[in-house]
Coordinates of C-alpha atoms in Angstrom, one line a residue:
M26 CA -66.0 83.2 4.2
N27 CA -65.8 86.9 2.9
S28 CA -65.1 89.6 5.2
V29 CA -68.7 91.3 5.0
T30 CA -70.2 87.7 6.3
V31 CA -67.6 87.6 9.2
R32 CA -68.3 91.2 10.2
T33 CA -71.8 90.5 10.1
L34 CA -71.6 87.4 12.4
L35 CA -69.0 89.5 14.7
V36 CA -71.9 92.0 15.4
R37 CA -74.4 89.2 15.9
G38 CA -72.1 87.3 18.3
M39 CA -72.0 90.4 20.3
L40 CA -75.5 91.0 20.4
A41 CA -76.1 87.6 21.5
G42 CA -73.5 87.7 24.4
V43 CA -75.5 91.1 25.1
V44 CA -78.6 89.0 25.9
A45 CA -76.4 86.0 27.3
G46 CA -75.0 88.5 29.8
L47 CA -78.2 89.9 31.0
L48 CA -79.6 85.9 31.5
A49 CA -76.4 85.8 33.7
F50 CA -76.7 89.0 35.3
G51 CA -80.5 87.6 36.4
L52 CA -79.0 84.3 37.5
A53 CA -75.9 85.5 39.3
Y54 CA -78.5 88.2 41.4
L55 CA -80.9 85.6 42.6
I56 CA -78.5 82.5 43.5
G57 CA -74.8 84.4 43.4
E58 CA -75.5 87.4 45.9
P59 CA -76.9 85.7 49.0
S60 CA -73.9 83.4 49.3
V61 CA -71.4 86.5 48.8
D62 CA -73.7 88.2 51.6
A63 CA -73.6 85.4 53.6
A64 CA -69.6 85.2 53.2
I65 CA -69.3 89.0 53.8
A66 CA -71.3 88.5 56.9
Y67 CA -69.0 85.9 58.3
E68 CA -65.8 87.8 57.3
E69 CA -67.5 90.5 59.5
A70 CA -68.0 88.6 62.4
Q71 CA -64.4 87.3 62.5
S72 CA -63.4 90.7 62.3
H73 CA -65.5 91.7 65.2
A74 CA -64.3 88.8 67.1
H75 CA -60.8 89.7 66.7
G76 CA -61.6 93.3 67.4
H77 CA -60.4 94.6 64.5
G78 CA -63.7 96.3 63.3
H79 CA -63.9 98.2 59.8
E80 CA -60.8 98.8 58.4
G81 CA -60.7 101.8 55.8
V82 CA -63.3 103.3 53.7
E83 CA -66.0 101.6 51.6
L84 CA -65.3 103.2 48.0
V85 CA -68.5 101.3 46.5
S86 CA -71.3 100.5 48.4
R87 CA -72.6 96.7 48.6
S88 CA -76.0 97.5 46.9
V89 CA -74.5 99.3 43.8
Q90 CA -71.6 96.1 43.6
S91 CA -74.7 93.6 43.2
T92 CA -76.6 95.7 40.8
A93 CA -74.7 98.0 38.7
G94 CA -71.4 96.7 39.0
L95 CA -72.8 93.2 38.3
A96 CA -74.8 93.8 35.5
T97 CA -71.9 96.0 34.0
G98 CA -69.4 93.1 34.6
T99 CA -71.8 90.5 33.0
L100 CA -72.4 92.6 30.0
V101 CA -68.6 93.5 29.4
F102 CA -68.0 89.9 29.6
G103 CA -71.1 88.5 27.3
I104 CA -69.6 91.1 24.8
A105 CA -66.3 90.0 25.1
V106 CA -66.8 86.2 24.7
G107 CA -69.7 86.9 22.1
G108 CA -67.4 88.5 20.3
I109 CA -64.4 86.1 20.5
A110 CA -66.6 82.9 20.0
S111 CA -68.4 84.1 17.0
L112 CA -65.0 84.5 15.3
A113 CA -64.2 80.9 16.4
F114 CA -67.3 79.7 14.8
C115 CA -66.5 81.5 11.6
F116 CA -63.0 79.4 12.0
A117 CA -64.8 76.2 13.0
L118 CA -67.5 76.3 10.5
G119 CA -67.1 73.2 8.1
R120 CA -63.7 72.3 9.6
I121 CA -64.8 70.1 12.5
G122 CA -67.3 67.8 10.4
R123 CA -70.5 68.8 8.4
F124 CA -72.1 70.6 10.6
G125 CA -74.8 73.2 9.9
P126 CA -74.7 76.8 11.7
R127 CA -76.8 76.0 14.6
A128 CA -74.7 72.8 15.6
T129 CA -71.6 74.4 15.3
A130 CA -72.5 77.4 17.3
A131 CA -73.6 74.9 19.9
L132 CA -70.5 73.0 19.5
V133 CA -68.5 76.1 20.0
A134 CA -70.2 77.3 23.0
A135 CA -69.8 73.6 24.6
A136 CA -66.5 73.6 23.9
A137 CA -65.9 77.2 25.3
F138 CA -67.3 76.0 28.7
V139 CA -65.6 73.3 29.0
T140 CA -62.0 74.5 28.3
I141 CA -62.3 78.2 29.7
C142 CA -64.7 77.1 32.6
L143 CA -65.1 74.0 34.0
V144 CA -61.6 72.7 33.7
P145 CA -59.9 75.6 35.5
F146 CA -62.4 75.7 37.8
L147 CA -62.3 71.9 39.0
K148 CA -58.7 72.7 39.7
Y149 CA -59.4 76.2 41.1
P150 CA -62.8 76.4 42.4
A151 CA -64.5 80.2 42.7
N152 CA -64.4 80.9 46.2
P153 CA -66.7 83.7 48.0
P154 CA -65.0 86.5 49.9
A155 CA -63.0 85.6 53.3
T156 CA -62.1 82.2 51.7
S157 CA -58.8 83.1 50.9
D158 CA -55.3 84.5 51.5
P159 CA -55.0 88.2 49.9
G160 CA -51.2 87.5 49.8
T161 CA -51.4 84.8 47.4
I162 CA -54.1 86.3 44.8
N163 CA -51.4 87.1 42.4
Q164 CA -50.3 83.4 42.0
R165 CA -53.6 82.2 42.3
T166 CA -54.5 84.5 39.3
A167 CA -51.4 83.2 37.1
L168 CA -52.1 79.8 38.2
Y169 CA -55.8 80.4 37.0
F170 CA -55.0 81.7 33.8
L171 CA -52.2 79.0 32.9
M172 CA -54.8 76.6 33.8
I173 CA -56.9 78.0 30.7
V174 CA -54.0 77.9 28.6
L175 CA -53.2 74.3 29.1
S176 CA -56.9 73.7 28.4
V177 CA -57.5 75.6 25.6
L178 CA -54.0 73.9 24.0
L179 CA -54.9 70.5 25.2
V180 CA -58.6 70.5 23.5
V181 CA -56.7 71.9 20.2
G182 CA -54.2 69.0 20.4
A183 CA -57.1 66.6 20.9
T184 CA -59.2 67.8 18.2
L185 CA -56.0 67.5 15.6
L186 CA -55.7 64.0 17.2
G187 CA -59.3 63.0 16.5
R188 CA -58.9 64.2 12.9
R189 CA -55.5 62.2 12.1
L190 CA -57.2 59.4 13.9
A191 CA -60.8 59.4 11.8
G192 CA -59.5 57.9 8.9
R193 CA -58.0 54.6 10.5
L194 CA -60.6 54.4 13.5
G195 CA -63.8 56.2 12.1
N196 CA -65.3 59.2 13.6
W197 CA -66.8 57.7 16.7
N198 CA -64.0 55.7 17.7
A199 CA -61.5 58.6 16.8
S200 CA -63.5 61.0 19.0
I201 CA -63.8 58.7 22.0
V202 CA -59.7 58.5 22.0
A203 CA -59.3 62.1 21.4
S204 CA -61.5 62.6 24.4
A205 CA -59.5 59.9 26.5
A206 CA -56.4 61.6 25.4
F207 CA -57.7 65.0 27.0
V208 CA -59.2 63.9 29.8
G209 CA -55.7 62.0 30.9
A210 CA -53.6 65.1 30.0
T211 CA -55.9 67.6 31.5
A212 CA -55.6 65.2 35.0
L213 CA -51.8 64.9 34.3
A214 CA -51.8 69.0 34.5
M215 CA -53.9 69.2 37.4
A216 CA -51.8 66.6 39.3
F217 CA -48.6 68.9 38.6
L218 CA -50.0 72.4 39.5
P219 CA -50.0 73.5 42.9
A220 CA -53.1 73.3 45.1
F221 CA -54.3 75.8 47.6
D222 CA -56.6 75.1 50.6
E223 CA -57.0 78.6 52.5
T224 CA -60.6 78.0 53.7
P225 CA -60.8 78.6 57.3
A226 CA -62.2 75.7 59.1
D227 CA -65.2 77.0 60.4
F228 CA -66.7 78.6 57.7
P229 CA -69.9 77.5 56.6
A230 CA -69.6 74.7 54.1
A231 CA -73.3 75.4 52.4
V232 CA -72.3 79.2 51.9
L233 CA -69.3 77.7 50.0
W234 CA -71.2 74.9 48.3
E235 CA -73.8 77.6 47.1
F236 CA -71.3 80.2 45.8
R237 CA -69.5 77.6 43.8
L238 CA -72.4 76.0 42.1
A239 CA -73.9 79.4 41.5
S240 CA -70.2 80.5 39.6
V241 CA -70.8 77.4 37.5
G242 CA -74.1 77.4 36.9
I243 CA -74.0 81.3 35.9
Q244 CA -71.3 80.2 33.4
A245 CA -73.2 77.4 32.2
L246 CA -76.5 79.9 31.5
L247 CA -74.4 82.5 29.9
W248 CA -72.4 79.6 27.4
A249 CA -76.0 77.7 26.5
A250 CA -78.0 81.0 26.1
F251 CA -75.2 82.6 23.6
G252 CA -75.1 79.0 21.8
L253 CA -78.4 78.7 21.0
L254 CA -79.1 82.4 20.0
F255 CA -76.1 82.9 18.0
G256 CA -76.6 79.7 16.3
Y257 CA -80.2 81.1 15.3
L258 CA -79.1 84.2 14.3
A259 CA -75.9 82.5 12.3
E260 CA -78.3 80.8 10.4
R261 CA -80.3 83.6 9.3
V262 CA -76.9 85.4 7.7
L263 CA -75.4 82.1 6.0
V264 CA -79.1 80.0 5.3
P265 CA -81.0 83.0 4.6
G266 CA -83.7 81.3 2.3
T267 CA -84.6 79.4 5.8
A268 CA -86.7 81.9 7.3
D269 CA -88.5 82.7 4.2
E270 CA -89.1 79.1 3.8
T271 CA -90.5 78.6 7.0
A272 CA -92.9 81.8 6.5
S273 CA -94.2 80.9 3.1
G274 CA -94.7 77.2 4.2
T275 CA -96.8 78.7 7.5
A276 CA -98.6 80.9 5.2
S277 CA -99.5 78.3 2.8
R278 CA -100.8 76.0 5.1
S279 CA -103.0 78.6 6.6
A280 CA -104.2 79.7 3.1
A281 CA -104.9 76.9 2.0
P282 CA -108.7 75.7 2.0
T283 CA -110.1 73.2 4.5
A284 CA -111.8 70.1 3.3
P285 CA -115.7 69.9 3.8
A286 CA -116.7 68.0 6.6
A287 CA -118.1 64.6 5.4
P288 CA -122.1 64.4 5.7

């Protein structure tokens, strides 16, 4: 794959990331922000109950945080992951099996969602405001990124293992063995890494559940949208005759004469 094609795919990957980021923003605003508001209300109620009241000055209003701030964050994230995932697509195309551009894009997006979103979430799930100790934020952040790095390394190792075993066991059996190895190694890593249980006992369980479910749903939507849209755009770049053949086939069918009805 030459540099011009890679650059074209990189641009289209970032465009797909913009669209995916917009969709993620819409879902985050609809299902994520209500649980954040509920958590903030709980935090304020606890502060008043203990006589603390409001401390400091709010630099950015809540309305700006939930609209412009949220949109900026999701768009920047979408562009970043779109660019990185498009480069991963360029490397993976033709190396992970006889898959076309659309299937490869879908597999890359699915693998990215599992390794950098789902697996770290299972060990260190997202928490709304008022459910974590500010004093442990640095430690929690470091361990979360460590879990991401471990997940990526383990999936790369599982992929190499599957490719090595494919000649002896066949693709299907090798994939099962590699997947089992990845799950087992991930579970072992999770068991040894420290956990955090800082959520107050009286924090509404429904709010915590809704926030975490929204966090996973937003990520799933972003990666699914990116995988589908980028696969379509990549196919138009790598298989340019596909769109022309589809258009010409449609035009031929519309221009074909209709057989007269039988008397």
